[in-house]
Tab-separated table of C-alpha atoms in Angstrom:
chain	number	residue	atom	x	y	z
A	1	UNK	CA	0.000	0.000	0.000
A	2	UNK	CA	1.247	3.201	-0.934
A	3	UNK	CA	2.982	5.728	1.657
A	4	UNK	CA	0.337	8.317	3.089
A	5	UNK	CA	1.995	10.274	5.501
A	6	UNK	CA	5.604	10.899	6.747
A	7	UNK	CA	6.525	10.027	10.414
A	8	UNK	CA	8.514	10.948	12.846
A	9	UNK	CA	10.280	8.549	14.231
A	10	UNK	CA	11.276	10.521	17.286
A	11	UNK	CA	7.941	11.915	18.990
A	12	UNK	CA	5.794	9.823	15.947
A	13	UNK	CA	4.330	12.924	14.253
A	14	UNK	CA	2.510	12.878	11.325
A	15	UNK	CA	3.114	14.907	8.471
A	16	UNK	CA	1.156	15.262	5.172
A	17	UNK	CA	4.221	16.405	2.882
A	18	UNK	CA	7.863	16.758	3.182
A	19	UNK	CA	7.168	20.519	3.692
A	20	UNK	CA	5.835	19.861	6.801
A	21	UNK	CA	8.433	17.218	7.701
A	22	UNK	CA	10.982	20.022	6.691
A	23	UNK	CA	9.575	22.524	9.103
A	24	UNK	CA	9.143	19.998	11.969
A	25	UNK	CA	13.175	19.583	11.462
A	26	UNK	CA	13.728	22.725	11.698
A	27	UNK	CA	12.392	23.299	14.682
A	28	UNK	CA	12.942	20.475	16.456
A	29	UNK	CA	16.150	18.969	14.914
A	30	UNK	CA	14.800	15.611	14.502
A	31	UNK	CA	15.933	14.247	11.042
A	32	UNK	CA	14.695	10.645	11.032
A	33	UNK	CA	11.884	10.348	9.231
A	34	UNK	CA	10.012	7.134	7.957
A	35	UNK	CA	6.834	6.653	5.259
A	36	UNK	CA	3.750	5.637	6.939
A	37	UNK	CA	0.603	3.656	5.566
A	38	UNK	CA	-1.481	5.579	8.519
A	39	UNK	CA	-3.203	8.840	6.939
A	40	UNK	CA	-3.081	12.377	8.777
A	41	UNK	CA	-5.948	12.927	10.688
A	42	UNK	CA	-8.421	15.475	9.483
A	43	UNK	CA	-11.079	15.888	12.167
A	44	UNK	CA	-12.969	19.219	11.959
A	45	UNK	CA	-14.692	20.683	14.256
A	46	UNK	CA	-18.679	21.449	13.504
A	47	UNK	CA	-18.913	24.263	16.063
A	48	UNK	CA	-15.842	26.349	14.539
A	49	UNK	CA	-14.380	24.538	11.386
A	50	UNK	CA	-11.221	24.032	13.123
A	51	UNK	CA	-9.215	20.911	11.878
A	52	UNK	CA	-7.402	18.500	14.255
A	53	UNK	CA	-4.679	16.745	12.526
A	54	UNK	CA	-4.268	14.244	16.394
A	55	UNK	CA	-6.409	12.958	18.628
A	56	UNK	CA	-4.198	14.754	20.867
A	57	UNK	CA	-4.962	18.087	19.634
A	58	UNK	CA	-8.749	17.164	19.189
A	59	UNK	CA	-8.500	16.517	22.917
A	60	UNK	CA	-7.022	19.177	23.639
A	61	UNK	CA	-9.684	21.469	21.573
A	62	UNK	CA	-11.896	20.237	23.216
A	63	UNK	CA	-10.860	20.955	26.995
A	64	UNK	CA	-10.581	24.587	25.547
A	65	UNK	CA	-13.752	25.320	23.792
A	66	UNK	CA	-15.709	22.434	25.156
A	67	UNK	CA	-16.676	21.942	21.269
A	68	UNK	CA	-17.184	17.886	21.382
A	69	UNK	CA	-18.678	17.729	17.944
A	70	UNK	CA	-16.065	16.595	15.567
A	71	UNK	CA	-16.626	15.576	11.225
A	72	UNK	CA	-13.617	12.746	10.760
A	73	UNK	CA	-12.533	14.045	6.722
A	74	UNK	CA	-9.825	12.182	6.946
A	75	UNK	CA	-10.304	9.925	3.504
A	76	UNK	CA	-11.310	13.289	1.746
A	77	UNK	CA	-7.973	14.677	2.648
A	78	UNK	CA	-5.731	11.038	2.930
A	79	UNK	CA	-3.025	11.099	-0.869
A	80	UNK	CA	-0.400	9.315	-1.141
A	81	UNK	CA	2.804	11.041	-0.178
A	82	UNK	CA	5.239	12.218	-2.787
A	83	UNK	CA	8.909	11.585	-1.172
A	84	UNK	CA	10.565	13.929	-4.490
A	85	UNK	CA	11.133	17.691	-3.946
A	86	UNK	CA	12.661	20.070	-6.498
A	87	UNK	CA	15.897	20.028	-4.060
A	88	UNK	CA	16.136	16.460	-4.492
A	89	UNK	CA	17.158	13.896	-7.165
A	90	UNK	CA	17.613	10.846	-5.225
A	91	UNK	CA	15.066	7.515	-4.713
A	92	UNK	CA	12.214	7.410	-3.004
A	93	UNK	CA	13.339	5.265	-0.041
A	94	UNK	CA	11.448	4.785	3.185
A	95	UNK	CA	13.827	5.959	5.576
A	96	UNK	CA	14.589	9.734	4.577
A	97	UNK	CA	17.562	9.754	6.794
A	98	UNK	CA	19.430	6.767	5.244
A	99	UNK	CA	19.562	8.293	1.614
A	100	UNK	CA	22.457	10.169	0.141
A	101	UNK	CA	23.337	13.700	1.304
A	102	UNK	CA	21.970	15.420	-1.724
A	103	UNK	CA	18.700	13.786	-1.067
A	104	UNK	CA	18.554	15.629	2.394
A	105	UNK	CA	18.681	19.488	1.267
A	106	UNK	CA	14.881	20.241	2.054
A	107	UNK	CA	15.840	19.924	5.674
A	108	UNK	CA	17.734	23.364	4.916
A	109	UNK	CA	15.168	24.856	3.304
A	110	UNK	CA	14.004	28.362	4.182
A	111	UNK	CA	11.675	28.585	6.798
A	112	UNK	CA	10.127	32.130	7.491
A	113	UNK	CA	7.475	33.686	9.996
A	114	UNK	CA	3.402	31.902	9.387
A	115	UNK	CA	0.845	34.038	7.738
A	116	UNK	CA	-1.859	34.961	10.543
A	117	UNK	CA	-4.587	37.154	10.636
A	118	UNK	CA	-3.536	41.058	10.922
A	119	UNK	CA	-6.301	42.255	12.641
A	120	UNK	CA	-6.334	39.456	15.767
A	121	UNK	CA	-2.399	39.930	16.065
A	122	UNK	CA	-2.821	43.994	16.424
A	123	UNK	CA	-5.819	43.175	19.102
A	124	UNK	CA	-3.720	40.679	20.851
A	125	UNK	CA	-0.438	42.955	20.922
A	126	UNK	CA	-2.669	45.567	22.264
A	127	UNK	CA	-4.064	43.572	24.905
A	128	UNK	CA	-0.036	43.447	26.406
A	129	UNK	CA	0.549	40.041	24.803
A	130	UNK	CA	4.087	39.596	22.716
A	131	UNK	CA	4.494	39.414	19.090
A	132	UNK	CA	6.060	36.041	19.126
A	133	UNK	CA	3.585	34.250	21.638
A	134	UNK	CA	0.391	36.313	19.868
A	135	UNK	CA	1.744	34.695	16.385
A	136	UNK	CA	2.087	31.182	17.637
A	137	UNK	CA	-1.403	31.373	19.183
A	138	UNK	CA	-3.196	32.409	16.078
A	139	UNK	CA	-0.988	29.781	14.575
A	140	UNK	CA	-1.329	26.892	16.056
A	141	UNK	CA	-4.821	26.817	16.597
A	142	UNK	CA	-5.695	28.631	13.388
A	143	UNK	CA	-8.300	30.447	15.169
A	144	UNK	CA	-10.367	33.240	13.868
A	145	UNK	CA	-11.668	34.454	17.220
A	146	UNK	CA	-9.378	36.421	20.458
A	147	UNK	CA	-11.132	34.084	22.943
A	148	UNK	CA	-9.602	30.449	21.510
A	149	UNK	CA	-5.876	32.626	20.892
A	150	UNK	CA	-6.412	33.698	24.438
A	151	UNK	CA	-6.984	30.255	25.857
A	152	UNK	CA	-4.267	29.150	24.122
A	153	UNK	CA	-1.856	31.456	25.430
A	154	UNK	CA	-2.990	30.940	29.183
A	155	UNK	CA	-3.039	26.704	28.577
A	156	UNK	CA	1.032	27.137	27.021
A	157	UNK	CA	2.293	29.972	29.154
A	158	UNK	CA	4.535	27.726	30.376
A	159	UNK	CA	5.880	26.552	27.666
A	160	UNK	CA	9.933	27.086	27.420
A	161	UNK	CA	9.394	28.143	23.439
A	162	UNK	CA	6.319	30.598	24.230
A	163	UNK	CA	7.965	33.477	23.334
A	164	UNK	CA	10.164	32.304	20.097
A	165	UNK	CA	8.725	33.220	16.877
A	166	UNK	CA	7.189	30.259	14.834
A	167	UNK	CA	8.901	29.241	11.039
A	168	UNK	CA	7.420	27.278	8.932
A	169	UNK	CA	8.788	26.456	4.965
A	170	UNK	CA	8.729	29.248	2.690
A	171	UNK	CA	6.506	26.991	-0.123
A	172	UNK	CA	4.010	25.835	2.315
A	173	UNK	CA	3.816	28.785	4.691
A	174	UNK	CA	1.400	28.078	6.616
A	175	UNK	CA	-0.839	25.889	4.714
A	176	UNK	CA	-0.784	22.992	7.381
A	177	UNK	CA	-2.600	25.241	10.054
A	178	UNK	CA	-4.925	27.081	7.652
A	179	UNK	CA	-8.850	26.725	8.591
A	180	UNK	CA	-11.323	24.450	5.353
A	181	UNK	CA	-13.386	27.383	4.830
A	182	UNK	CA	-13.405	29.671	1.855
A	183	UNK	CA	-13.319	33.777	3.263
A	184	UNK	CA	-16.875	34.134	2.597
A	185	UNK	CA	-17.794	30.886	4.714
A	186	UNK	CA	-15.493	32.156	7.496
A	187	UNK	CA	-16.980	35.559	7.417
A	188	UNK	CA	-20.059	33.766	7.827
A	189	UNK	CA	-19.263	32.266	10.359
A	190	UNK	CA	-17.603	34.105	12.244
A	191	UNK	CA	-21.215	36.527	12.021
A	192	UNK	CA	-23.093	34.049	13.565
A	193	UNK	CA	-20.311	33.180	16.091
A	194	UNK	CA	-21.030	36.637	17.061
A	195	UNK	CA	-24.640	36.687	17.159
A	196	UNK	CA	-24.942	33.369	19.159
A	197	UNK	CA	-22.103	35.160	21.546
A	198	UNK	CA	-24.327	38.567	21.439
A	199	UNK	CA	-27.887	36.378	22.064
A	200	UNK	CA	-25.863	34.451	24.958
A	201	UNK	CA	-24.801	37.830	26.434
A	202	UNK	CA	-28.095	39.295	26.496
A	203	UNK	CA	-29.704	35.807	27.748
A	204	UNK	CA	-27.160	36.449	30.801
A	205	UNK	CA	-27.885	40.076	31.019
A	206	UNK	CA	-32.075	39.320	31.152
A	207	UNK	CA	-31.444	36.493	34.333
A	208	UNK	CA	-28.691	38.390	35.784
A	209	UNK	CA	-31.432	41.613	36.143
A	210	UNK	CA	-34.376	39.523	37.326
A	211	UNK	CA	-32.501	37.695	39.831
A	212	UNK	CA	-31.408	41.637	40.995
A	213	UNK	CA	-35.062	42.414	40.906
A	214	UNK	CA	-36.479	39.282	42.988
A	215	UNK	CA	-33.321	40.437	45.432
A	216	UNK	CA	-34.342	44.269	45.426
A	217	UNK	CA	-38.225	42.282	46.251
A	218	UNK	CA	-37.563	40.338	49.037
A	219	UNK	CA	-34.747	43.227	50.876
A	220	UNK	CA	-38.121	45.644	50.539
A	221	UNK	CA	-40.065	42.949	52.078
A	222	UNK	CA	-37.649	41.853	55.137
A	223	UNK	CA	-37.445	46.051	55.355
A	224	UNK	CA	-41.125	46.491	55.538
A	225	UNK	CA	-41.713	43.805	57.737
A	226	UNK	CA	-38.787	44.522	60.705
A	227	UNK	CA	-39.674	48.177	59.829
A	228	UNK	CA	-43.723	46.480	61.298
A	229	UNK	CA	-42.265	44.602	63.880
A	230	UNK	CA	-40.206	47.965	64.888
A	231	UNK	CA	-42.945	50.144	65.000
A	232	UNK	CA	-45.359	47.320	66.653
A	233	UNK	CA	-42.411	47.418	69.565
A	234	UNK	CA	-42.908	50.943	69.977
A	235	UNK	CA	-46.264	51.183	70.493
A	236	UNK	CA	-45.938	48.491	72.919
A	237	UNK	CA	-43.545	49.851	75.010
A	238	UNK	CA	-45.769	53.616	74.799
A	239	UNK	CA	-48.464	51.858	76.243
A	240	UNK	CA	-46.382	50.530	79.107
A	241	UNK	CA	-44.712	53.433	79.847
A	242	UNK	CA	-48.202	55.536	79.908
A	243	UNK	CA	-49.521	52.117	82.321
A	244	UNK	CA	-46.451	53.218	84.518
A	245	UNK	CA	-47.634	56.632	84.276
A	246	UNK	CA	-50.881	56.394	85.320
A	247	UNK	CA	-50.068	54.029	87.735
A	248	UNK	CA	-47.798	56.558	89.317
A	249	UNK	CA	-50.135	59.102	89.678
A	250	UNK	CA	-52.951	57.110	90.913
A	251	UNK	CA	-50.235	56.192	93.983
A	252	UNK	CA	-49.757	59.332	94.343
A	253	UNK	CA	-53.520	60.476	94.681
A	254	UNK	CA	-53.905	58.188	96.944
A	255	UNK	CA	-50.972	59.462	98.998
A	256	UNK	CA	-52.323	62.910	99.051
A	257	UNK	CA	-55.857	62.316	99.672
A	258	UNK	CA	-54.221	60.026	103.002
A	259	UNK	CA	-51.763	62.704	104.229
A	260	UNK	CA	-55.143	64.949	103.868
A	261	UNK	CA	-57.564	62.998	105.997
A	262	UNK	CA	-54.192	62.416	108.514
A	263	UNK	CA	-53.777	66.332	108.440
A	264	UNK	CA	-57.491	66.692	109.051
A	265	UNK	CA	-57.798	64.070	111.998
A	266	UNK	CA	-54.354	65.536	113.513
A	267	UNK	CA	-56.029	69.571	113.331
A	268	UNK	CA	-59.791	67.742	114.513
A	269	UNK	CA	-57.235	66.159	117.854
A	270	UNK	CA	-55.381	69.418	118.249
A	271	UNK	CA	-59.211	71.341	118.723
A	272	UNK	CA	-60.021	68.875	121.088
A	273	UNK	CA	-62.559	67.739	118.692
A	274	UNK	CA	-64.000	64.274	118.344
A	275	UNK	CA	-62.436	61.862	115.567
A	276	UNK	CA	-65.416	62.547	113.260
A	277	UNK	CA	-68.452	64.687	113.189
A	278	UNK	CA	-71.038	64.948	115.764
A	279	UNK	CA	-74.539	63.929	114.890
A	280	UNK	CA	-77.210	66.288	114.760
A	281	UNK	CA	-78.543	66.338	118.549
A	282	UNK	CA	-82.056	64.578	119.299
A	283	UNK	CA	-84.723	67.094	120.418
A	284	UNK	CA	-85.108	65.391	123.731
A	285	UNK	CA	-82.282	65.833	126.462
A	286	UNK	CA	-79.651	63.616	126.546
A	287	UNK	CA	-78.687	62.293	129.889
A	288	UNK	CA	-75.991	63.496	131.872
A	289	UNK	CA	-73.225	61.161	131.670
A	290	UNK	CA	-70.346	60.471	134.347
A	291	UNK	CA	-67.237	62.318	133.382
A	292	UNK	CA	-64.646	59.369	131.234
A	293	UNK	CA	-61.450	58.945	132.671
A	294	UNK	CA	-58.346	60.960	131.826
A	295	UNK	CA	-57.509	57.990	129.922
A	296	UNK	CA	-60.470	57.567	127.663
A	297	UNK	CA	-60.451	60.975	126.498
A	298	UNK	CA	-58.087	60.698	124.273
A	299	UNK	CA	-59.079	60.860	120.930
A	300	UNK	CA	-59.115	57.712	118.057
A	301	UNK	CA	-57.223	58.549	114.787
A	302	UNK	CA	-58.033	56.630	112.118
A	303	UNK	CA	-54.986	55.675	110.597
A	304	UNK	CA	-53.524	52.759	109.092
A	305	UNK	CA	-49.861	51.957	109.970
A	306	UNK	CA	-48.195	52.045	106.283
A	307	UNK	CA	-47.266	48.888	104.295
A	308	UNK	CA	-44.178	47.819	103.766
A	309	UNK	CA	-44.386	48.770	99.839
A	310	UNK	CA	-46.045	52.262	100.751
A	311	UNK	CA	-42.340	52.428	103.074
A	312	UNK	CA	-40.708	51.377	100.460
A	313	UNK	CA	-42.024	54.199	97.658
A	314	UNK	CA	-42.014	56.882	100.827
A	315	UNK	CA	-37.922	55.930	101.296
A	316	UNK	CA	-36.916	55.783	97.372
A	317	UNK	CA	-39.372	58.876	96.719
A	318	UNK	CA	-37.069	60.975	99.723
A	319	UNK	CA	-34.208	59.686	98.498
A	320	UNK	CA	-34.502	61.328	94.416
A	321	UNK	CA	-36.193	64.901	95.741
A	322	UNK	CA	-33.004	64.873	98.114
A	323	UNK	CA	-30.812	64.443	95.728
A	324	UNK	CA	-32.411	66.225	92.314
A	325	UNK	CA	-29.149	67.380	90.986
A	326	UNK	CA	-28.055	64.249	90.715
A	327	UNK	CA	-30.474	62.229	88.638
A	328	UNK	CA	-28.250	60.189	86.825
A	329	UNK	CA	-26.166	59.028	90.200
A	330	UNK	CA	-29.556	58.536	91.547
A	331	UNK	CA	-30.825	55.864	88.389
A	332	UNK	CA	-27.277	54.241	89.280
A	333	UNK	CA	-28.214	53.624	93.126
A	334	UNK	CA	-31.646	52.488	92.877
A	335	UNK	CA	-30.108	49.997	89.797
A	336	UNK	CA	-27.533	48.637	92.537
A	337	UNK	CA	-30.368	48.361	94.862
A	338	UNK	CA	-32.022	46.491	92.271
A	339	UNK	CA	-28.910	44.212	91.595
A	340	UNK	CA	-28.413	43.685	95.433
A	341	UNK	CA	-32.210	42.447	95.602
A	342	UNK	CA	-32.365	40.419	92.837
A	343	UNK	CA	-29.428	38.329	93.685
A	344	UNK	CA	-30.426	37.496	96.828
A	345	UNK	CA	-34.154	36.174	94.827
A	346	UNK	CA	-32.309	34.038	92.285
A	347	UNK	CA	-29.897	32.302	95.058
A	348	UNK	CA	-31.045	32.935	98.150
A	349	UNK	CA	-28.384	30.025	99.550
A	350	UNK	CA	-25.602	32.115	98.618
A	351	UNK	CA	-24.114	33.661	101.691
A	352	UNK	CA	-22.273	36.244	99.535
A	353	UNK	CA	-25.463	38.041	97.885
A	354	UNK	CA	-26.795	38.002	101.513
A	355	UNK	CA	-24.067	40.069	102.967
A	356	UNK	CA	-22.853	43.426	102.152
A	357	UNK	CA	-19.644	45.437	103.114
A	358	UNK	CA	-20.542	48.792	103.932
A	359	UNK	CA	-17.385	50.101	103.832
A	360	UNK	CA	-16.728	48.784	100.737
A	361	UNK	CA	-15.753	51.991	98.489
A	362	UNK	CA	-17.998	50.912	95.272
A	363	UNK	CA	-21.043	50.123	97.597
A	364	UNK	CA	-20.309	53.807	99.650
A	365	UNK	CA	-19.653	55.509	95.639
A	366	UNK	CA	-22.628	54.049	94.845
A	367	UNK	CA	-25.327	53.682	97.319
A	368	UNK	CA	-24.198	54.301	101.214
A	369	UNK	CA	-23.619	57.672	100.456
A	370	UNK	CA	-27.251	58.593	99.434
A	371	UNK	CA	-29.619	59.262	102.831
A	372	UNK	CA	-32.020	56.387	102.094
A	373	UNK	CA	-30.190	53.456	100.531
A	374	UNK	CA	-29.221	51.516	103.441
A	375	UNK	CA	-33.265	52.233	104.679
A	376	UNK	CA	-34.054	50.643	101.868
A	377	UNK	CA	-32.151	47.371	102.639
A	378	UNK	CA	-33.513	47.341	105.399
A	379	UNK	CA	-36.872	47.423	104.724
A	380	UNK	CA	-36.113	44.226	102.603
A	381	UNK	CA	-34.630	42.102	105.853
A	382	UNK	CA	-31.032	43.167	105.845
A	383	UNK	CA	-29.639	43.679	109.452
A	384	UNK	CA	-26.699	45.352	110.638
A	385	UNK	CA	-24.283	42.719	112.319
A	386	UNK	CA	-22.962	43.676	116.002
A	387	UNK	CA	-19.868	45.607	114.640
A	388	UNK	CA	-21.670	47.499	112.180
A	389	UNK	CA	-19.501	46.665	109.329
A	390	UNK	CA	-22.095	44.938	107.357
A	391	UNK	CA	-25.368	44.556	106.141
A	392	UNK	CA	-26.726	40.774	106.632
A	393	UNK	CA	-29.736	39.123	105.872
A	394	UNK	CA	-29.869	35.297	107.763
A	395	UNK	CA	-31.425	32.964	105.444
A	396	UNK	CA	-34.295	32.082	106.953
A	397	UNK	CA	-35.821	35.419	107.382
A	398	UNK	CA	-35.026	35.614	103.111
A	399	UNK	CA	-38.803	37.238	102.002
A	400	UNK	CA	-39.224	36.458	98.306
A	401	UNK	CA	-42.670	38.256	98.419
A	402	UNK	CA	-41.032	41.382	100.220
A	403	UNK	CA	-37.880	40.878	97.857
A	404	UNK	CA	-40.137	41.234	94.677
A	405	UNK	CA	-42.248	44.349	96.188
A	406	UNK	CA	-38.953	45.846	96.523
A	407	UNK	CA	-38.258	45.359	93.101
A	408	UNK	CA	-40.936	46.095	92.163
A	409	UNK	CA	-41.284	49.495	93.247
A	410	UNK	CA	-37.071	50.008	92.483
A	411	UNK	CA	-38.223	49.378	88.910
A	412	UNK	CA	-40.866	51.765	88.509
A	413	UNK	CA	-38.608	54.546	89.970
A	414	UNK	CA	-36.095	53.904	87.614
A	415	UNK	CA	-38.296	53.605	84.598
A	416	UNK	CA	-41.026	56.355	85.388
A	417	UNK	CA	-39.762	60.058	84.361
A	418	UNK	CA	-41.753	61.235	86.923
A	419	UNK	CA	-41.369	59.114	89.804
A	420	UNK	CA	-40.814	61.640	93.075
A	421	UNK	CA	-42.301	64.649	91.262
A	422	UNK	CA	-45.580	64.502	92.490
């Protein structure tokens, strides 16, 4: 069967003409060369024309472009291989390197720089790439598109040749690499290249901008609803503070309308006069009636002895009017207070919330130097021990009822504005 290609018999390349075999020599300095029965591949790709001479290089086209569509023209292309060139006179042998000297001119032959497109070199150079490595990429893949000559360059950066200009054989120039379309097939297609690359864009563009918009949807949602929950807070805590309010001044009506009647019973005992109003006097005499001991003349006041929370309010309400200047050290004692008390409720076992220093300097900064404060722990069960260095309260007189009125009414003072104004 007749010769079809020429092969390497180095790194087994095949090689369509001796041109080619010429220009591989020349750039690789192998000069053993056998005939070959095995045609040159000619698989082109359907996506962009280009032809893959290896299975190699269709490989590696493929990991590039991710084109996996390939037409095998490989019979279309396959002629025997003529061994004669116009430098040689010699027989056609199959081994090129055993024939006579003159036989082995072509591998001589001039080689000069491939013809590539103009236009992509310029637009590569001006993207910062070199002349050299922007040539071999338009080269070697014969591509009509910066995106594959790009690819190229970033998959072979590393290659120790990158930046040496390509040669190929003056008569062939570069004939090997060159794409099987006509210029008016290429143009076409390179046109709808562009369109399907435009349509692609645009398809990107359009889900790119509705995902944005169902974003921009649910932010203003999430916005509008903590924006709800916000403004639901606030009217919450408005109608709590107005509870404490009214609560507040309720107390102290009631305190005034007390202090009144004790005011009124105190002037009534100072007169002489009887606890309440005399009834109108029946028209018929009254009997004379023995003079009452010294004893049981004195008068009955009707008044209650004060609760233990109405102490409580009466001791934290002296302690702010005494000390109105300082409102803000004030809120800072009555939140000590409130720390004191509440320890002793959550772990009433623990001797250490049940005993105070009062000559420790943070308790005097804070509380023991305020008329009122110690009162107040007092009021709650805490006792002075015998050297009057601290405040104790034994466990088993612990009050968790008397504990919570106290912080109960520490809490409203701190959180009512107008706690000790009325």
């Amino acid at each position: 069967m007749a010769g079809l290609s020429l092969q390497c018999a180095a790194c087994k390349a095949q090689f369509r003409s001796v041109e080619e075999a010429q220009g591989h020599a020349e750039l690789t300095k192998h000069a053993d060369f056998q005939e070959s029965t095995e045609p040159v591949l000619n698989l082109v790709c359907v996506t962009c024309g280009k032809p893959c001479r290896t299975q190699t290089e269709k490989d590696l086209h493929t990991k590039r472009t991710l084109h996996t569509e390939f037409s095998d023209k490989t019979a279309e292309a396959a002629k025997p291989i003529v061994l004669e060139s116009p430098n040689v006179g010699a027989s056609t042998s199959g081994n090129v390197s055993e024939a006579n000297p003159a036989r082995n001119e072509w591998i001589v032959a001039e080689m000069v720089q491939p013809e590539v497109n103009k236009e992509l070199l310029a637009e590569l150079e001006s993207m910062g790439f070199a002349t050299p490595r922007a040539t071999r990429a338009l080269h070697f893949t014969g591509a009509s598109d910066i995106e594959t000559a790009v690819s190229w360059i970033v998959d072979h950066e590393d290659d120790p040749d990158i930046d040496e200009m390509p040669l190929v054989a003056a008569e062939t120039g570069n004939t090997a690499m060159q794409p099987l379309l006509t210029p008016e097939e290429a143009k076409i297609k390179a046109h709808e290249l562009r369109e399907r690359a435009r349509k692609k864009k645009q398809e990107e563009e359009s889900r790119m901008e509705r995902e944005r918009e169902k974003e921009r949807i649910r932010i203003g949602k999430e916005l509008q609803e903590a924006r709800r929950k916000e403004e639901q807070q606030e009217r919450e805590r408005l109608m709590i503070f107005r509870k404490a309010e009214k609560d507040e001044e309720r107390r102290a009506r009631e305190k005034i309308r007390q202090k009144l009647e004790e005011d009124k019973a105190e002037r009534r005992r100072k007169l002489g006069l009887p606890p309440e109003d005399p009834k109108p006097a029946d028209s018929s005499p009254a009997p004379a009636l023995a003079p009452a001991p010294e004893e049981e003349k004195k008068p009955f006041l009707p008044i209650r002895p004060a609760s233990k929370a109405e102490q409580m309010r009466e001791c934290l309400r002296s302690l702010k009017q005494a000390h109105k200047e300082e409102d803000a050290n004030v809120k800072r004692a009555f939140q000590t207070l409130l720390t004191y008390i509440g320890n002793v409720v959550r772990a009433p076992d623990e001797e250490k919330f049940r005993k105070i220093r009062l000559t420790n300097p943070s308790f005097q900064e804070r509380v023991g130097r305020f008329k009122g404060g110690e009162h107040l722990l007092e009021l709650c069960g805490f006792e002075k021990d015998a050297g009057g260095e601290f405040l104790i309260i034994p466990r088993e007189k612990v009050d968790n009822i008397l504990l919570q009125t106290a912080s109960k009414e520490l809490n409203s003072a701190i959180v009512n504005p107008f706690f000790g104004i009325l």
